[in-house]
PDB file of C-alpha atoms in Angstrom:
ATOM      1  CA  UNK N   1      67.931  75.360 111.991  1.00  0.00           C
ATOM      2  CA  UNK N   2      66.993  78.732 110.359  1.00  0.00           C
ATOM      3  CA  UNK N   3      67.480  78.883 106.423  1.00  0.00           C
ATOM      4  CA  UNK N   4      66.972  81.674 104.374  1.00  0.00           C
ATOM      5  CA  UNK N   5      66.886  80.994 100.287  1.00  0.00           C
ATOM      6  CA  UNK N   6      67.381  83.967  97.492  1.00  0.00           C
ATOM      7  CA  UNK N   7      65.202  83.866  94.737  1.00  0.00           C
ATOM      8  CA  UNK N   8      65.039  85.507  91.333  1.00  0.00           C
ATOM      9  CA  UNK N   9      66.336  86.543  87.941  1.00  0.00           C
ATOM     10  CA  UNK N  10      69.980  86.218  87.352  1.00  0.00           C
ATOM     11  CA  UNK N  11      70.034  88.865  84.714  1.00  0.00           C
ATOM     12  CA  UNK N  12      68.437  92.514  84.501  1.00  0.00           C
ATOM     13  CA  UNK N  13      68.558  94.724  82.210  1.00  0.00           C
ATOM     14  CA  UNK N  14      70.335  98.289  82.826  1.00  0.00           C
ATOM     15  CA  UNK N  15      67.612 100.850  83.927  1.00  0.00           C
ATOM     16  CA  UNK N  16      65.229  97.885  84.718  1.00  0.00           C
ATOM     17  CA  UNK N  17      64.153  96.953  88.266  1.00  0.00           C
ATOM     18  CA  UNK N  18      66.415  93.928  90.308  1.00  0.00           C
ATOM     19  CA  UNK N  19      63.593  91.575  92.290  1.00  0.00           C
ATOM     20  CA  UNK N  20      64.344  88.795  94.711  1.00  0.00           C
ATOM     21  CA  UNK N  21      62.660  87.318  97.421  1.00  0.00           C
ATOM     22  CA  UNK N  22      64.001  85.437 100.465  1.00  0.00           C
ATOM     23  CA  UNK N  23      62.209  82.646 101.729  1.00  0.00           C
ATOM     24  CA  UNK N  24      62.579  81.632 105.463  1.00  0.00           C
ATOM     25  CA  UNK N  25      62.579  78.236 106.579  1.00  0.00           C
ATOM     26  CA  UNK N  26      63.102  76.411 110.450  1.00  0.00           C
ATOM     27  CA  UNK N  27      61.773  80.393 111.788  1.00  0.00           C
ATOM     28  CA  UNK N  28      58.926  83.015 111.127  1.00  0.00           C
ATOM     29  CA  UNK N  29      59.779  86.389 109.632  1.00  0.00           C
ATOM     30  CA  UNK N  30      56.803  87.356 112.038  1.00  0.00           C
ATOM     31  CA  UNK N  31      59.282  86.335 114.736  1.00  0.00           C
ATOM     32  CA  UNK N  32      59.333  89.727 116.990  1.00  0.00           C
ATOM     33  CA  UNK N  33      62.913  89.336 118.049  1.00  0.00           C
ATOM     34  CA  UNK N  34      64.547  89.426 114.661  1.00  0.00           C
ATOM     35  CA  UNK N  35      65.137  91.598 111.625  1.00  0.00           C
ATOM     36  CA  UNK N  36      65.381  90.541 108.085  1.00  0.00           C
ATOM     37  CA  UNK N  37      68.494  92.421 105.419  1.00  0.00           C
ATOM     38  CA  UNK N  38      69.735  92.323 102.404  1.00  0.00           C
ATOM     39  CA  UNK N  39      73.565  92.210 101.521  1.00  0.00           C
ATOM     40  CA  UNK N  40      75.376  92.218  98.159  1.00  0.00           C
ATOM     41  CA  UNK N  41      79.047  91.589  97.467  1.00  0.00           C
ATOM     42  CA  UNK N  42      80.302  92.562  93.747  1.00  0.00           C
ATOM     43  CA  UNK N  43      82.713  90.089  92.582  1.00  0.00           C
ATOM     44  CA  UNK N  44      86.106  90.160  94.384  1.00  0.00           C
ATOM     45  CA  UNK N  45      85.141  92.609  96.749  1.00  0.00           C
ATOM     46  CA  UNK N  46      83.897  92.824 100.550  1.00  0.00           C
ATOM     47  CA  UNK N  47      79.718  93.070 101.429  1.00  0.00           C
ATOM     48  CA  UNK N  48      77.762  96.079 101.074  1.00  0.00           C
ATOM     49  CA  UNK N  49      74.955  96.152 103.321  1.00  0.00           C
ATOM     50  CA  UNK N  50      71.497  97.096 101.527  1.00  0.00           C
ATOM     51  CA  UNK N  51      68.894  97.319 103.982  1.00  0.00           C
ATOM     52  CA  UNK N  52      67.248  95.761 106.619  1.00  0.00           C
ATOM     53  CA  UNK N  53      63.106  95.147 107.182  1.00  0.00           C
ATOM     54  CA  UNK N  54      60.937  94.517 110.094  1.00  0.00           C
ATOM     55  CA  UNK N  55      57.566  92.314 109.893  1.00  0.00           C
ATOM     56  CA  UNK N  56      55.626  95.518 110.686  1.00  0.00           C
ATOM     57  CA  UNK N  57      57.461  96.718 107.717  1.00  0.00           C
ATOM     58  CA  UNK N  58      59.255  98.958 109.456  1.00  0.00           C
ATOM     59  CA  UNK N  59      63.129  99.350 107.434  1.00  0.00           C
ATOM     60  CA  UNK N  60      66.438 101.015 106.938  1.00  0.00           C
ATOM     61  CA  UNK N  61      68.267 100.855 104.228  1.00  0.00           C
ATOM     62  CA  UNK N  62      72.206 102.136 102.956  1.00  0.00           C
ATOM     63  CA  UNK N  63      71.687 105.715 102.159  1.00  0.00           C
ATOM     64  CA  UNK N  64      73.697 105.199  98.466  1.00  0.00           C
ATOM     65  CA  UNK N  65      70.776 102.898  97.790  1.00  0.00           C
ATOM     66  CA  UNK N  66      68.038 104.899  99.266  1.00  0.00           C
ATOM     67  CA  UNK N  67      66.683 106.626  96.579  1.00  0.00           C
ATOM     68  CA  UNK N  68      66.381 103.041  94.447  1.00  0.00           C
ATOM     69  CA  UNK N  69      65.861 100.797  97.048  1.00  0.00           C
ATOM     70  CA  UNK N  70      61.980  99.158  98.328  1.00  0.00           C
ATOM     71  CA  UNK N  71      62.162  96.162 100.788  1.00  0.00           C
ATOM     72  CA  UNK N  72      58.647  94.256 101.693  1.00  0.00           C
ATOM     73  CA  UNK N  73      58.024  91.247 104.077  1.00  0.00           C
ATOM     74  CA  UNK N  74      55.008  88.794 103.400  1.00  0.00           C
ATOM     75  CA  UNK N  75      54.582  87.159 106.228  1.00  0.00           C
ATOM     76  CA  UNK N  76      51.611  84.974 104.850  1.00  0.00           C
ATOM     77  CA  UNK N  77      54.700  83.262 102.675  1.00  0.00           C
ATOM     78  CA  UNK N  78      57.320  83.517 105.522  1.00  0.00           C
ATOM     79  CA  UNK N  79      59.133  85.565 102.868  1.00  0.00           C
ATOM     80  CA  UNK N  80      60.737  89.104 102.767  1.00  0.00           C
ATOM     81  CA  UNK N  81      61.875  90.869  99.439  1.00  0.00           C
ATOM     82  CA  UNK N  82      64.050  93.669  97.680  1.00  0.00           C
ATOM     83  CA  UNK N  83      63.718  95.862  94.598  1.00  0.00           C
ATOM     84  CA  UNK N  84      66.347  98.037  93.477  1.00  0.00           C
ATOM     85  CA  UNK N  85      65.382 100.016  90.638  1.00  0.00           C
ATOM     86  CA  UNK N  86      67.260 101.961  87.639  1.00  0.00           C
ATOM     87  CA  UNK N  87      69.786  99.297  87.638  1.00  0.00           C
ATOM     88  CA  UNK N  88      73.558 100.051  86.243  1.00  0.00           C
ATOM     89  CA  UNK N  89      76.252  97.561  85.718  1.00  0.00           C
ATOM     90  CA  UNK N  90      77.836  98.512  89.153  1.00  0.00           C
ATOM     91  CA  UNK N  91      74.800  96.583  90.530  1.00  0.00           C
ATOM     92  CA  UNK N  92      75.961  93.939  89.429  1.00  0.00           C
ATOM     93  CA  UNK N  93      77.213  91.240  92.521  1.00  0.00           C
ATOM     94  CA  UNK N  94      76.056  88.263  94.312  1.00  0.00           C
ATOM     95  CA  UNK N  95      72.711  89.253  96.386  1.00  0.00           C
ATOM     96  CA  UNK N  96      72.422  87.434  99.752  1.00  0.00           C
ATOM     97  CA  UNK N  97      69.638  87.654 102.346  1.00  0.00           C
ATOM     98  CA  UNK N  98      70.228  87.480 106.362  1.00  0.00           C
ATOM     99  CA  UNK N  99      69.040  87.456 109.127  1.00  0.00           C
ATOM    100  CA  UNK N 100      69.973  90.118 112.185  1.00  0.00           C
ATOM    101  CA  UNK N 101      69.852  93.835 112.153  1.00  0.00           C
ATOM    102  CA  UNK N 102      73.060  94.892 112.556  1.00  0.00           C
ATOM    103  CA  UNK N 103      75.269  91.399 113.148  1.00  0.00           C
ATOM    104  CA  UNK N 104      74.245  88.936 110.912  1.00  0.00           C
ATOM    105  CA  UNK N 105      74.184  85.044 112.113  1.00  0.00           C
ATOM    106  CA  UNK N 106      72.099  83.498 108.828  1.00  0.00           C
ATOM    107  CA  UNK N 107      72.711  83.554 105.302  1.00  0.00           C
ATOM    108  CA  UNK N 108      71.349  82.791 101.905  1.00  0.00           C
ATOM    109  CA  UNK N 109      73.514  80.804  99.811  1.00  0.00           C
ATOM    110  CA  UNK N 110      73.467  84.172  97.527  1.00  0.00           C
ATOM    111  CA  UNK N 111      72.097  84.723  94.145  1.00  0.00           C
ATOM    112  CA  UNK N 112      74.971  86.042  91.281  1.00  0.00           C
ATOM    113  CA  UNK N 113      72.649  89.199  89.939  1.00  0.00           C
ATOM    114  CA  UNK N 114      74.342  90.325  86.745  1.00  0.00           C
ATOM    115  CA  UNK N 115      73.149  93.992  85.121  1.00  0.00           C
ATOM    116  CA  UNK N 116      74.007  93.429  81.371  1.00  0.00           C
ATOM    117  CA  UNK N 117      71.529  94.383  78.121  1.00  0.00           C
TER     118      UNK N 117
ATOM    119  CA  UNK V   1      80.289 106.778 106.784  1.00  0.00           C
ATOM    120  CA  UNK V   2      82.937 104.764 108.982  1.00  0.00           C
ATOM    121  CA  UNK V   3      85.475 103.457 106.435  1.00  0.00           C
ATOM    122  CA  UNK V   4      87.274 100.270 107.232  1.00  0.00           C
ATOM    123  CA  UNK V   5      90.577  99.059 105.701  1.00  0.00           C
ATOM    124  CA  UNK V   6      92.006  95.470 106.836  1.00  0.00           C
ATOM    125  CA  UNK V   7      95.647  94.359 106.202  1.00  0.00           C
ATOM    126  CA  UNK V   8      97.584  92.592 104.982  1.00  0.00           C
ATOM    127  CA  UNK V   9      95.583  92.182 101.846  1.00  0.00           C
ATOM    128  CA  UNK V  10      97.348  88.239 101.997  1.00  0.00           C
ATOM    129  CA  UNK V  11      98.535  86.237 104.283  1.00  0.00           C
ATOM    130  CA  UNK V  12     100.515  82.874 103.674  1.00  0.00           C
ATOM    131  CA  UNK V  13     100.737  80.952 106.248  1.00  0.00           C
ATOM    132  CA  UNK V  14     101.442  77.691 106.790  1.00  0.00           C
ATOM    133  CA  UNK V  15      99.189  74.708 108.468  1.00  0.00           C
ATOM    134  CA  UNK V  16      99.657  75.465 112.267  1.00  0.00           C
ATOM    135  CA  UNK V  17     101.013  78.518 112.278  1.00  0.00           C
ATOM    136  CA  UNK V  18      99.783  81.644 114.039  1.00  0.00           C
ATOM    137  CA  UNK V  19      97.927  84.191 112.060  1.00  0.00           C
ATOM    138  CA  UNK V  20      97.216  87.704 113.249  1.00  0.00           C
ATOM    139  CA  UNK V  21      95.029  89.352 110.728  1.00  0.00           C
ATOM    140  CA  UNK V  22      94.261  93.171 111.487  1.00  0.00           C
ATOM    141  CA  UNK V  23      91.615  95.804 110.709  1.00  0.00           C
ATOM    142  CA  UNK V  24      90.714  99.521 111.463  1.00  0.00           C
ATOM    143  CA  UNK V  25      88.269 101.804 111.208  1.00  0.00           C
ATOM    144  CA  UNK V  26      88.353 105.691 110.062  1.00  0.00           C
ATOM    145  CA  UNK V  27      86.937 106.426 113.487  1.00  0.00           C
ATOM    146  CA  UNK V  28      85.805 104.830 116.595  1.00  0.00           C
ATOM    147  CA  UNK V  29      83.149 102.159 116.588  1.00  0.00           C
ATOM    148  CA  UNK V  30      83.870 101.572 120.385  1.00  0.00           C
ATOM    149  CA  UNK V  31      83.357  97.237 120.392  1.00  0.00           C
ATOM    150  CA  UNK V  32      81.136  97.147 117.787  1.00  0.00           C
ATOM    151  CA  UNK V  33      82.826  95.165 115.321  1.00  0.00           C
ATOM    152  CA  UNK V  34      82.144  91.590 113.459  1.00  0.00           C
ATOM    153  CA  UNK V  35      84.205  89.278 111.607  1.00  0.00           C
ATOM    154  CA  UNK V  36      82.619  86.927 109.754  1.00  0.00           C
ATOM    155  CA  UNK V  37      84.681  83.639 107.503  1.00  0.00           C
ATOM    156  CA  UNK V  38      84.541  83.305 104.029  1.00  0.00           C
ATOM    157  CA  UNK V  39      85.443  80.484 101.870  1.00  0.00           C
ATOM    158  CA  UNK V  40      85.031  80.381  97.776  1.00  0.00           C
ATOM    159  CA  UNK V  41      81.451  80.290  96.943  1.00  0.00           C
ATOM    160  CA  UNK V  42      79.952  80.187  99.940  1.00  0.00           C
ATOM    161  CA  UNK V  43      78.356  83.204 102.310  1.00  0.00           C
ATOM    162  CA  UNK V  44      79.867  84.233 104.975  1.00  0.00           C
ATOM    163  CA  UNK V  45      79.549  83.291 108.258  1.00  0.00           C
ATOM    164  CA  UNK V  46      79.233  85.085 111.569  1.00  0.00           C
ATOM    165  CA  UNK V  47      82.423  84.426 113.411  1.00  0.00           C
ATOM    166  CA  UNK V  48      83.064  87.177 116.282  1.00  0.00           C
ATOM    167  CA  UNK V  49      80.884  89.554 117.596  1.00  0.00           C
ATOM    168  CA  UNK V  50      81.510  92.569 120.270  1.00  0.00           C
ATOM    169  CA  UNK V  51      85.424  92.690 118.897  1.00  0.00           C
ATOM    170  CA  UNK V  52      86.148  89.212 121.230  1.00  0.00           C
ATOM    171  CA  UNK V  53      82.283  87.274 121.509  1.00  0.00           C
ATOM    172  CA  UNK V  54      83.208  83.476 119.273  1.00  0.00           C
ATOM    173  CA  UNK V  55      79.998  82.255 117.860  1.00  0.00           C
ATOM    174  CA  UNK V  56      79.682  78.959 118.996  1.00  0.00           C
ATOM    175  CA  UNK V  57      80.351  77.033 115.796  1.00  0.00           C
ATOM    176  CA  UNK V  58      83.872  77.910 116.089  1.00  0.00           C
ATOM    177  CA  UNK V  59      86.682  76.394 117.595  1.00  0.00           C
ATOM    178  CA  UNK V  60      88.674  78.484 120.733  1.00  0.00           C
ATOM    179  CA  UNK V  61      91.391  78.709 117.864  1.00  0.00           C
ATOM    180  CA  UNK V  62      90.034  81.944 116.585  1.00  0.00           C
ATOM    181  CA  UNK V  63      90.125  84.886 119.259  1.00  0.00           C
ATOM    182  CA  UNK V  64      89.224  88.692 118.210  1.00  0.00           C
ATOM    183  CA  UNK V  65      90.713  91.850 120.529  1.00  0.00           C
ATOM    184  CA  UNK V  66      90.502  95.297 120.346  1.00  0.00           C
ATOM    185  CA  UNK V  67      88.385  98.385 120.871  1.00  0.00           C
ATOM    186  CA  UNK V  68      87.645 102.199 119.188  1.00  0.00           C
ATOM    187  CA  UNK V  69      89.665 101.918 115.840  1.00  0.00           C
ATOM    188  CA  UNK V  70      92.090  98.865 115.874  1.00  0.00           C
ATOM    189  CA  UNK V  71      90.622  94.919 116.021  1.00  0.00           C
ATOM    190  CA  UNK V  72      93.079  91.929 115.648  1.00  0.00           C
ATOM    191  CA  UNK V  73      91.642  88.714 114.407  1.00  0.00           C
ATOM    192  CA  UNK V  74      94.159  85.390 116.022  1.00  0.00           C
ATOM    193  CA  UNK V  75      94.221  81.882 114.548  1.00  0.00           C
ATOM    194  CA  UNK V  76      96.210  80.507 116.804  1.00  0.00           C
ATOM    195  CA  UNK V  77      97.202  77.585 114.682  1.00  0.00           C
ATOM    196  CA  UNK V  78      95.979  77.475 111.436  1.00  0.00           C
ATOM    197  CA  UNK V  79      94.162  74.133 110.399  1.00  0.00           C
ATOM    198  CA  UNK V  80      93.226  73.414 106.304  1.00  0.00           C
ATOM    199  CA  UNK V  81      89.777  74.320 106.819  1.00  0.00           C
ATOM    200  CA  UNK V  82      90.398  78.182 108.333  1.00  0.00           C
ATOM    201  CA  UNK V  83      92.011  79.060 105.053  1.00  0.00           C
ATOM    202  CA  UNK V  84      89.438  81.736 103.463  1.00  0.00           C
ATOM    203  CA  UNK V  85      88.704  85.428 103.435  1.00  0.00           C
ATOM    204  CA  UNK V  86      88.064  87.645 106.968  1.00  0.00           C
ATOM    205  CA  UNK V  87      86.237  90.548 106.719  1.00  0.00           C
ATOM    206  CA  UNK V  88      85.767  92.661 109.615  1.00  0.00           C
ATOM    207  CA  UNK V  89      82.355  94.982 109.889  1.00  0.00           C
ATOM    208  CA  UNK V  90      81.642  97.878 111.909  1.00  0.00           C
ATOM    209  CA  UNK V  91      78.269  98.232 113.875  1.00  0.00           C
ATOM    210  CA  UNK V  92      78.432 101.265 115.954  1.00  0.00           C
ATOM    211  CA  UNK V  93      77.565 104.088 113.621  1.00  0.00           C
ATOM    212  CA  UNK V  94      74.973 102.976 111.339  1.00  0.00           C
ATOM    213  CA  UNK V  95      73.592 103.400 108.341  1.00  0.00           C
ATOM    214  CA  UNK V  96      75.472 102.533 106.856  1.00  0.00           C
ATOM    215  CA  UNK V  97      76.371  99.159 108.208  1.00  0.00           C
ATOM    216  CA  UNK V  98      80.240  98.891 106.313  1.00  0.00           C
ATOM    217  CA  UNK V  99      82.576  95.896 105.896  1.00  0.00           C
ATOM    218  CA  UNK V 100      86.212  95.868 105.327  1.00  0.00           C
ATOM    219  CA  UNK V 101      87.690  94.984 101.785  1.00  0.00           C
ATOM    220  CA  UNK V 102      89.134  91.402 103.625  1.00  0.00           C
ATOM    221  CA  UNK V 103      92.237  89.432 104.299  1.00  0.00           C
ATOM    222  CA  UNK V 104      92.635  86.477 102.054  1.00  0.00           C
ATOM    223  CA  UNK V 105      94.598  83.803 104.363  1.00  0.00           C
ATOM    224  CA  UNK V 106      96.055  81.095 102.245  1.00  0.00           C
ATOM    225  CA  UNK V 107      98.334  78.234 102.327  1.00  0.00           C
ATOM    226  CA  UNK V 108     102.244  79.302 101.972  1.00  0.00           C
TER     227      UNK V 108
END
């Protein structure tokens, strides 16, 4: 059974940088038949996708986050991460990681990121 | 970007009752639509896939139809544990991937 576990701060400061890491457990990131994203849902609303990531690093993300947005996969740690920089309070939502590149059958339990000085 | 709106916003409905929950998108995304299940502080989970494909961890109770810009999400009859938020999610012209605001289903 695949699980996939968000990690990082729960509070950022606005204009600092959001960083979390997803670590994969019961499958490999290195895995060749799956992709690795990044979706965040802002309280009371529906998902946003982020991004997605490939282990040969190869990624997409949203283009309203493109210009902030860095994903990286460690497959040494079995572990893919996001940074989202210049952060505002809109940023502000539960962060999950998931696997699948378009449908997405695994997720995080989610991480509440909040954006407040 | 392929906007989605679902409807109604609520439904009520009572244990064992049929619920038809229904969601469109600004233009054609042929069968490539999702719904995934959401209940309070959990993620959500992968539902239907290809408009009408059940993942296996749900019963035959839940059915999805449709194609191009109108999807339909049955419960046939409702049972305690299907009472949560649907969202539908579009697949077919991408980026963005983009989700619908949900249908809360609830007990009346």
């Amino acid at each position: 059974q695949v699980q996939l576990q968000e990690s990082g701060p729960g509070l950022v400061k606005p204009s600092e940088t959001l960083s979390l890491t997803c670590t994969v457990s019961g499958g490999s990131v290195s895995s060749g038949s799956y992709y690795w994203s990044w979706i965040r849902q802002p309280p009371g609303k529906g998902p946003e996708w982020i991004g997605y990531i490939y282990n040969s690093g190869s990624s997409k993300y949203n283009p309203s986050l493109k210009s902030r947005v860095t994903m990286s996969v460690d497959t040494s740690k079995n572990q893919f991460s996001l940074k989202l920089r210049s952060v505002t309070a809109a940023d502000t939502a539960v962060y999950y990681c998931a696997r699948g590149i378009t449908v997405f059958d695994y997720w995080g339990q989610g991480t509440l990121v909040t954006v407040s000085s | 970007e392929i906007v989605m709106t679902q409807s109604p916003a609520t439904l009520s409905v009572s244990p064992g009752e049929r619920a038809t929950l229904s969601c469109r998108a600004s233009e054609s995304v042929s069968s490539n639509l999702a719904w995934y299940q959401q209940k309070p502080g959990q993620a959500p989970r992968l539902l239907i896939y290809a408009a009408s494909t059940r993942a296996t961890a749900f019963p035959a109770r839940f059915s999805g139809s449709g194609s191009g810009t109108d999807f339909t999400l049955t419960i046939s009859s409702l049972q305690s544990e299907d009472f949560a938020v649907y969202y539908c999610q579009q697949y077919n012209n991408w980026p963005p991937l983009t989700f619908g605001p949900g249908t809360k289903v609830d007990i009346k």
